[in-house]
CSV table of C-alpha atoms in Angstrom, one decimal:
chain,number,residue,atom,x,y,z
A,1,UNK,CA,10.7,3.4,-26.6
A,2,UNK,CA,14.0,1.6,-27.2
A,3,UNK,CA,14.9,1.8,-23.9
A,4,UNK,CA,11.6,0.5,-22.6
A,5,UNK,CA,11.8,-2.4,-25.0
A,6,UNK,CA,15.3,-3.5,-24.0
A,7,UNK,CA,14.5,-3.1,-20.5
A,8,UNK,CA,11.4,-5.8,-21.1
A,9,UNK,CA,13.7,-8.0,-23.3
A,10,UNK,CA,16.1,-8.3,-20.2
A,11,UNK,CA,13.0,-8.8,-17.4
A,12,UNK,CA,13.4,-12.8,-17.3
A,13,UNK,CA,17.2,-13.1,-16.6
A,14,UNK,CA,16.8,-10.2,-13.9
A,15,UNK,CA,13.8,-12.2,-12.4
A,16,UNK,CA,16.2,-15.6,-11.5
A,17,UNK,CA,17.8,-13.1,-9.3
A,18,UNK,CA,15.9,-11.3,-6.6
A,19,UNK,CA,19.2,-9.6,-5.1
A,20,UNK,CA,19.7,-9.5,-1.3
A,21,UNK,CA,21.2,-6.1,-1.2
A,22,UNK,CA,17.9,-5.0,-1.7
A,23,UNK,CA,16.3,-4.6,1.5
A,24,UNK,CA,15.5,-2.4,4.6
A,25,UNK,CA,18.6,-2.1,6.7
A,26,UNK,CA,21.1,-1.9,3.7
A,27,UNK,CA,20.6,1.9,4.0
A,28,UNK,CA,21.9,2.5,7.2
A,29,UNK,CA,19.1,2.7,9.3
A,30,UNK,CA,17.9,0.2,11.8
A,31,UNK,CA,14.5,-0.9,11.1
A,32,UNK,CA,14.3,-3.3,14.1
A,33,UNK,CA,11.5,-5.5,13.5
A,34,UNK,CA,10.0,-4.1,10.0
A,35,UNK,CA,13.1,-5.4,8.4
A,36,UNK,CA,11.3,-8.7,8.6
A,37,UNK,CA,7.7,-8.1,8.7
A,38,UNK,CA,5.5,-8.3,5.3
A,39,UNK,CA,2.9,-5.3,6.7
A,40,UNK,CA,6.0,-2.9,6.6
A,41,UNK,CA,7.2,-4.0,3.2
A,42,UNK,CA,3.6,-3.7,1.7
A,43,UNK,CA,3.6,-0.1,3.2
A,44,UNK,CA,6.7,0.8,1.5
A,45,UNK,CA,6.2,-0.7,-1.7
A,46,UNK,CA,2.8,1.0,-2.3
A,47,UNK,CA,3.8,4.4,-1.3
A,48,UNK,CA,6.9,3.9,-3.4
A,49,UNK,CA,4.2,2.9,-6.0
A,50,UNK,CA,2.1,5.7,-5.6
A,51,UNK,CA,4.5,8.5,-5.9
A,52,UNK,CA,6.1,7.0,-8.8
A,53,UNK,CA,2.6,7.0,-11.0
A,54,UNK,CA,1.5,10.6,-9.4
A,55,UNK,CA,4.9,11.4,-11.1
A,56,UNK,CA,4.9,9.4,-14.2
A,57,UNK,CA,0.7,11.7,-14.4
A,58,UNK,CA,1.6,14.6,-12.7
A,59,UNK,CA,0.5,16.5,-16.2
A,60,UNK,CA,-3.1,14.7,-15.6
A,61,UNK,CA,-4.9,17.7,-13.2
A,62,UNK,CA,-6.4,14.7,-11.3
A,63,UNK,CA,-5.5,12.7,-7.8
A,64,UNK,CA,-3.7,9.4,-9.1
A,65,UNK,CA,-5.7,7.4,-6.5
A,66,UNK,CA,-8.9,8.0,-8.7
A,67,UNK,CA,-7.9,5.9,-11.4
A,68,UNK,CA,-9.2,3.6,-9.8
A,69,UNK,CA,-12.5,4.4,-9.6
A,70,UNK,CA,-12.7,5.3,-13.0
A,71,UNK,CA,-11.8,2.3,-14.3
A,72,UNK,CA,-14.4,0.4,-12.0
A,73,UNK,CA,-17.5,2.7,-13.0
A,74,UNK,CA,-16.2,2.5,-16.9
A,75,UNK,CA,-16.2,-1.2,-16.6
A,76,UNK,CA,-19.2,-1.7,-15.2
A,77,UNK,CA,-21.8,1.3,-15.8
A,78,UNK,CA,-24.3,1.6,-13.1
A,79,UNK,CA,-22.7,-0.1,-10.4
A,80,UNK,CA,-24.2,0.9,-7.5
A,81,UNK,CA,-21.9,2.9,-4.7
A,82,UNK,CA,-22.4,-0.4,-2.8
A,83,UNK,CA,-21.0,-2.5,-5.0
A,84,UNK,CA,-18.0,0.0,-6.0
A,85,UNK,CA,-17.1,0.6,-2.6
A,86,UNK,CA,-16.4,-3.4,-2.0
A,87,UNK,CA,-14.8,-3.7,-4.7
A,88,UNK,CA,-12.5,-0.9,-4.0
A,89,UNK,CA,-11.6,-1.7,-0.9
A,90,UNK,CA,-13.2,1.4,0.9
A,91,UNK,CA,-16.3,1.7,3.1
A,92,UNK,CA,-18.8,4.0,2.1
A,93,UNK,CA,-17.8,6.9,4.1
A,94,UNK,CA,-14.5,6.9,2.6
A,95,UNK,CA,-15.7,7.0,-1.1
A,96,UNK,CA,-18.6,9.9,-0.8
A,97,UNK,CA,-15.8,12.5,-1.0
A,98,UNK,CA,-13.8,11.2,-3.7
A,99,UNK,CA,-17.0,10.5,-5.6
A,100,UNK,CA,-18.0,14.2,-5.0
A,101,UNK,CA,-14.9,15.4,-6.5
A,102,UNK,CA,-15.7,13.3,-9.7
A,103,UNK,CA,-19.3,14.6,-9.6
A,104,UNK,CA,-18.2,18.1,-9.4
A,105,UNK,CA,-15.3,17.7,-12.3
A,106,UNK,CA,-18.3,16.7,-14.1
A,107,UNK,CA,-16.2,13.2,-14.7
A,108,UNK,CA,-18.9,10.5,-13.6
A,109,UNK,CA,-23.3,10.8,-13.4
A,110,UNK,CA,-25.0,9.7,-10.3
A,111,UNK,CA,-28.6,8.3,-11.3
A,112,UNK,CA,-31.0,6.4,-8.9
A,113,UNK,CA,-32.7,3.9,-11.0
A,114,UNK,CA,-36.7,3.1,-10.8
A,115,UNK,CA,-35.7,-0.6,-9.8
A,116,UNK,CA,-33.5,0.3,-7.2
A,117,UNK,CA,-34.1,3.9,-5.8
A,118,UNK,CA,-32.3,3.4,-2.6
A,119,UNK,CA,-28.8,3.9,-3.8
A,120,UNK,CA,-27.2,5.8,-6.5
A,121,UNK,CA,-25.6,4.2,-9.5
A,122,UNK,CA,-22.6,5.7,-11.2
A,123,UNK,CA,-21.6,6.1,-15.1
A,124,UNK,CA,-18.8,7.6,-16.3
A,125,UNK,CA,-19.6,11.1,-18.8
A,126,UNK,CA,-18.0,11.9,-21.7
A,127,UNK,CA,-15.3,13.9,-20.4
A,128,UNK,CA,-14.6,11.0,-17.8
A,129,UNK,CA,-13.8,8.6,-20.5
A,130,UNK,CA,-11.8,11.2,-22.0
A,131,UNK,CA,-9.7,11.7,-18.4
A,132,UNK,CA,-9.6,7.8,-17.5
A,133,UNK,CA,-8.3,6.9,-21.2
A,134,UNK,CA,-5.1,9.9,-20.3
A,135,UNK,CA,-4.6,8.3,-17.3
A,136,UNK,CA,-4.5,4.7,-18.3
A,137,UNK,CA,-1.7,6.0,-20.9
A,138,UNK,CA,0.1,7.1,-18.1
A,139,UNK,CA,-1.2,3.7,-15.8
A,140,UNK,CA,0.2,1.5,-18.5
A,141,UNK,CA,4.0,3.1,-18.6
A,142,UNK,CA,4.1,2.7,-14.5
A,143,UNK,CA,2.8,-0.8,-14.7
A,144,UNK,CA,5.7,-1.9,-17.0
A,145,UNK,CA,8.0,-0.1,-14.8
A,146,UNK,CA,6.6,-2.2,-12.0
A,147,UNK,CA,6.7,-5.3,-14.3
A,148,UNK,CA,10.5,-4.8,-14.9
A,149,UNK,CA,11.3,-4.4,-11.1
A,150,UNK,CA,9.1,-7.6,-10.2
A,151,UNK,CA,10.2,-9.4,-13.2
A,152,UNK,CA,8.2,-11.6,-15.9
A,153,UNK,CA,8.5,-14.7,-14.3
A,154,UNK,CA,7.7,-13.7,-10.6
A,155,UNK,CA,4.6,-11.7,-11.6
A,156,UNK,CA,1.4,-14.2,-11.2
A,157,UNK,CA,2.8,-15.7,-8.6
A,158,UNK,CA,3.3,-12.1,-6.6
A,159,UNK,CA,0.2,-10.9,-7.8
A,160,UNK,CA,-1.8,-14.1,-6.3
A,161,UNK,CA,-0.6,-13.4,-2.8
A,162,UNK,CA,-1.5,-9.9,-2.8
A,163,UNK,CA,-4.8,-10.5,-4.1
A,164,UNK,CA,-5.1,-13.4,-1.1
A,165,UNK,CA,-4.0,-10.7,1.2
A,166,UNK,CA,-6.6,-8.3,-0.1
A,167,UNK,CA,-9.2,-10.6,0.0
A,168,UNK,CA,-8.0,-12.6,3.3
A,169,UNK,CA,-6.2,-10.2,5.6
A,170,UNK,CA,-9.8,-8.4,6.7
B,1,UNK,CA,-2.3,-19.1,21.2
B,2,UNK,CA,-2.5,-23.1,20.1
B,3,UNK,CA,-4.6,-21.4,17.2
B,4,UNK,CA,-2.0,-19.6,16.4
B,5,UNK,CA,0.7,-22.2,16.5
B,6,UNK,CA,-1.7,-24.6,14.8
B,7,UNK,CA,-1.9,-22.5,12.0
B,8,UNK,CA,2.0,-21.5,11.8
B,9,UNK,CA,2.6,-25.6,11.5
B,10,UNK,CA,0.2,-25.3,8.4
B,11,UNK,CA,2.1,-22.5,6.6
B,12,UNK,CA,4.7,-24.7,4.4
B,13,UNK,CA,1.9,-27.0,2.9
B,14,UNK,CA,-0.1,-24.0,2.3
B,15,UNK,CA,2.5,-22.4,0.6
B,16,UNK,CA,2.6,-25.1,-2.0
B,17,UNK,CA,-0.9,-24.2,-3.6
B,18,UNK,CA,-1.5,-20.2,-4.0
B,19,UNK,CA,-5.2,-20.6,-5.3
B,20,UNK,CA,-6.0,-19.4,-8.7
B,21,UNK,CA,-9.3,-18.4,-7.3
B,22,UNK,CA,-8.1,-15.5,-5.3
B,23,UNK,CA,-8.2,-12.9,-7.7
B,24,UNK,CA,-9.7,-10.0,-8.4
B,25,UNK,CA,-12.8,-10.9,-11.0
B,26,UNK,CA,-13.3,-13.3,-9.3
B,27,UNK,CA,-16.1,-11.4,-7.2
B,28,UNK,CA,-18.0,-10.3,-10.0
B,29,UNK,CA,-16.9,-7.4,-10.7
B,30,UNK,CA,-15.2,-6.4,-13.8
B,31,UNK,CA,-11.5,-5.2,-12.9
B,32,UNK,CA,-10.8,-4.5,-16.4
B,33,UNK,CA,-7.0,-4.0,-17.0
B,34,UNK,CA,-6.9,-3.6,-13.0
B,35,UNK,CA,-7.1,-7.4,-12.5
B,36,UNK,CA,-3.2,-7.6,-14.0
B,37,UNK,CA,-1.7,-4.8,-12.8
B,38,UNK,CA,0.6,-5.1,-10.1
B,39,UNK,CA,-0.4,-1.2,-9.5
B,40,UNK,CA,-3.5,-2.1,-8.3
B,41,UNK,CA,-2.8,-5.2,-6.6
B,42,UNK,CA,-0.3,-3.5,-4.3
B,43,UNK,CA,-3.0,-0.8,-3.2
B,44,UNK,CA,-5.7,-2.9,-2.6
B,45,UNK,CA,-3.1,-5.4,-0.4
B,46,UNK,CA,-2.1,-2.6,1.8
B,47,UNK,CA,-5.5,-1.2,2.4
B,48,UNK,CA,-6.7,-4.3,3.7
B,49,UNK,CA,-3.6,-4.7,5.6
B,50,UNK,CA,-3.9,-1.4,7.2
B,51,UNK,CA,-7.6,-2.0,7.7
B,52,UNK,CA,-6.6,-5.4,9.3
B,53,UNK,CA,-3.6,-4.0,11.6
B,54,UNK,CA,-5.6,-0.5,12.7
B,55,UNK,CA,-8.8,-3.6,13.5
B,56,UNK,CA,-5.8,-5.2,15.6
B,57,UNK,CA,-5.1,-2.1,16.9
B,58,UNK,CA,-8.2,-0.6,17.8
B,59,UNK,CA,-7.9,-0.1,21.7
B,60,UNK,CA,-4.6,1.4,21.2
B,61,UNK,CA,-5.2,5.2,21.3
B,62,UNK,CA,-3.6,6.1,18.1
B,63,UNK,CA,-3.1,6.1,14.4
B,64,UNK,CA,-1.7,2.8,13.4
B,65,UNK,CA,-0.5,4.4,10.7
B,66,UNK,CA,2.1,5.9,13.6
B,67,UNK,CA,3.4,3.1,14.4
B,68,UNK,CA,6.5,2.5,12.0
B,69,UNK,CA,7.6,6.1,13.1
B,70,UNK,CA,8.1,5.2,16.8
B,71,UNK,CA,9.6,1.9,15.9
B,72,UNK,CA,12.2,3.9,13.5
B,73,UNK,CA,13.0,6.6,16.3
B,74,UNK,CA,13.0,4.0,18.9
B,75,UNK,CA,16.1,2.0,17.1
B,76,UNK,CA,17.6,5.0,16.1
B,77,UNK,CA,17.5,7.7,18.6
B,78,UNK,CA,18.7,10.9,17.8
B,79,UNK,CA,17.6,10.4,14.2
B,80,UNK,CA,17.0,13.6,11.8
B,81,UNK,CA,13.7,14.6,10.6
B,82,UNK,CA,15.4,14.2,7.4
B,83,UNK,CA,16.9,10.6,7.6
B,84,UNK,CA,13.5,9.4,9.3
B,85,UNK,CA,11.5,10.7,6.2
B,86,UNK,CA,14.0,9.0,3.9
B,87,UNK,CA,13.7,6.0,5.8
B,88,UNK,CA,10.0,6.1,6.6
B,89,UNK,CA,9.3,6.7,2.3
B,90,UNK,CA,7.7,10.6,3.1
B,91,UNK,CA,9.1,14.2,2.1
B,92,UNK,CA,9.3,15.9,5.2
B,93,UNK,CA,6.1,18.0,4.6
B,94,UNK,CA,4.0,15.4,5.2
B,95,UNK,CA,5.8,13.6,7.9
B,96,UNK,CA,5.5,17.0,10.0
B,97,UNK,CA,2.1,16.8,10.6
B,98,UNK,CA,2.4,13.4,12.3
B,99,UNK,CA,5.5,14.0,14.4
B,100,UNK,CA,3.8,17.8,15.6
B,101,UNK,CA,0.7,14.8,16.4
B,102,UNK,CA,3.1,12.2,18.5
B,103,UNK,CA,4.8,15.4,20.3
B,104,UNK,CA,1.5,17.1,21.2
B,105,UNK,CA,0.6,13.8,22.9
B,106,UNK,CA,4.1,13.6,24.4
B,107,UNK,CA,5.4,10.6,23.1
B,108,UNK,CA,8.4,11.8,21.2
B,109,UNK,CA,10.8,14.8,21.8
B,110,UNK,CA,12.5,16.9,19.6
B,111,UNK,CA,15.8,18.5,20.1
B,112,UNK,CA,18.3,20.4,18.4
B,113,UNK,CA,22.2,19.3,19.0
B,114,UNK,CA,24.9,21.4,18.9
B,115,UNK,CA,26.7,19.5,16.4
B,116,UNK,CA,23.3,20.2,13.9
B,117,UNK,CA,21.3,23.0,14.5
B,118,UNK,CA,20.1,23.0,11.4
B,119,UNK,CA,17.3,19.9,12.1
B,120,UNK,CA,15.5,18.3,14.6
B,121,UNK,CA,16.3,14.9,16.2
B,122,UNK,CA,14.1,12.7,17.6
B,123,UNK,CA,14.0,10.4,20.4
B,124,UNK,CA,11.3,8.8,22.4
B,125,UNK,CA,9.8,9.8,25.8
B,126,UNK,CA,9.0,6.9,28.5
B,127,UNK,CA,5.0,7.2,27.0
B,128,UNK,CA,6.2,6.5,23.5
B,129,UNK,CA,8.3,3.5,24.7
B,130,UNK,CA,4.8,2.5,26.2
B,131,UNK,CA,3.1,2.9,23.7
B,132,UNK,CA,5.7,1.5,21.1
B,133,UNK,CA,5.1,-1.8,23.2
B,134,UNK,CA,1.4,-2.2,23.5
B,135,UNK,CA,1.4,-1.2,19.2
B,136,UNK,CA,3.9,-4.1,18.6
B,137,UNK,CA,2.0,-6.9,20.5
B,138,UNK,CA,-0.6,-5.8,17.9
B,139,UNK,CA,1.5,-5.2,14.9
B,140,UNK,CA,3.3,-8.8,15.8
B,141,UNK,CA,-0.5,-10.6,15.6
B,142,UNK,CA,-1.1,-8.7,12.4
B,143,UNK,CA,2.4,-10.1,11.3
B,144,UNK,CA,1.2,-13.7,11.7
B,145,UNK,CA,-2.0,-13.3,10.3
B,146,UNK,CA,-0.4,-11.9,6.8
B,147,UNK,CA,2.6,-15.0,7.7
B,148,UNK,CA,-0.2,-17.1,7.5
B,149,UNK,CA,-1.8,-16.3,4.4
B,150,UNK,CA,1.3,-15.5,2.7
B,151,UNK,CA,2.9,-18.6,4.0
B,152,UNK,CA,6.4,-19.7,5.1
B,153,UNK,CA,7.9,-20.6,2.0
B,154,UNK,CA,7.0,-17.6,0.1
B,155,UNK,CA,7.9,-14.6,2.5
B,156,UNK,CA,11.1,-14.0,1.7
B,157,UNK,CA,11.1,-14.0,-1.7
B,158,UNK,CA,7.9,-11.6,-1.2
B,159,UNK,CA,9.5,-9.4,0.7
B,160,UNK,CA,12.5,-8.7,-1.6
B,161,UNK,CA,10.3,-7.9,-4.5
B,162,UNK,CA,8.2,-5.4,-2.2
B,163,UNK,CA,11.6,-3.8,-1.0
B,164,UNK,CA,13.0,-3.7,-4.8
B,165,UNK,CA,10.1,-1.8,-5.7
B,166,UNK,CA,10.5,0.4,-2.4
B,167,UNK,CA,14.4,0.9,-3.3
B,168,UNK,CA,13.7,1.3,-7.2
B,169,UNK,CA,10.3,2.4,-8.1
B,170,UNK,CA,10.5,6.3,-7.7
């Protein structure tokens, strides 16, 4: 814990300096063109992210990318798959199987309701909140490794253009 | 084009202001401990960038997702399976699948030197030069669309935070 806390203490003074060393290219291998281009870096970053917080919840027996989607149906209980799948970034299509595999781990409920019979809405079950409340132990030590890499000071502002991306890009 | 280069003249001033507004919760939704995490923020980015670029990219014949891979083999030629997963953030096993793909369809070749046996090297065949071209007109308008909404002023310093967590993440 120690370590983590001295690591945070030191996040400002590291954020002044973003260093130059730090980028595609400085390892040898030419990159041509993705040395300079933001869809590249993006890439990179978030499969870099990705495997670091499968690591840091590898002794979770569930896919990292679900977290997610726990945390969306836990915040708002019966959301429809509609509404979940815009807010997650996935079409429909794409969030059947995942939402299968949640169904089947017996993690979320899928209920039609009377005033809306069309589409299913989603609720996490007991044992759901039991997984998502592991994995947000585990989410929360990733995100303050991310925090100390990106550095206090930098955060909103990074944060602001990837959500503009998110919400632009399309 | 003049929409284009209209747009690229806005890009400093735009760069000034990053809109509060742009954030996730914003929608309705509740994000929950999601709407601060740079985690999260980094997925949802690249999936709308992906989305965007493979949009871009849609009378291309092939998995935008391939299209780093042929840019790396295409600067370095001769590069080992090994250093190309190193350089393209994948452990080998997964990057298999996609380089048996881009062989089958005949746009890479594999051979083994005499000076290393041991591994593969890669180069690409006229058709992958081909279709390394056509991808890049794409992946250039992508570019300028996320230029845009990242703006001028901001890219770099975007970039090397993306890139340290690349490097320092894992």
């Amino acid at each position: 814990m120690m370590v983590g806390l001295d690591a945070e203490a030191r996040a400002p003074d590291e954020a002044e300096v973003i260093p130059d060393t730090v980028r595609f290219g400085n390892d040898g291998v030419d990159y041509g063109p993705l040395a300079h281009w933001a869809g590249f870096h993006l890439r990179m970053a978030q499969i870099a992210s990705f495997h670091a917080f499968a690591k840091e919840s590898q002794e979770v027996d569930l896919n990292p990318g679900r977290f997610a989607l726990l945390t969306l149906i836990d915040r708002n209980p019966g959301i429809s798959q509609t509404a979940l799948s815009k807010a997650y970034g996935r079409d429909k299509s794409t969030l059947t199987p995942a939402l299968n595999d949640l169904k089947r781990r017996g993690l979320i409920a899928r209920v039609r309701l009377a005033r809306d019979r069309r589409s299913y809405h989603l609720t996490l079950t007991p044992a759901g909140r039991a997984m998502l409340k592991r994995l947000t132990e585990c989410a929360v030590r990733h995100e303050r490794k991310l925090e100390r890499i990106i550095g206090a000071r930098e955060k909103a502002r990074f944060l602001r253009i990837l959500a503009k991306i998110a919400f632009q890009v399309g």
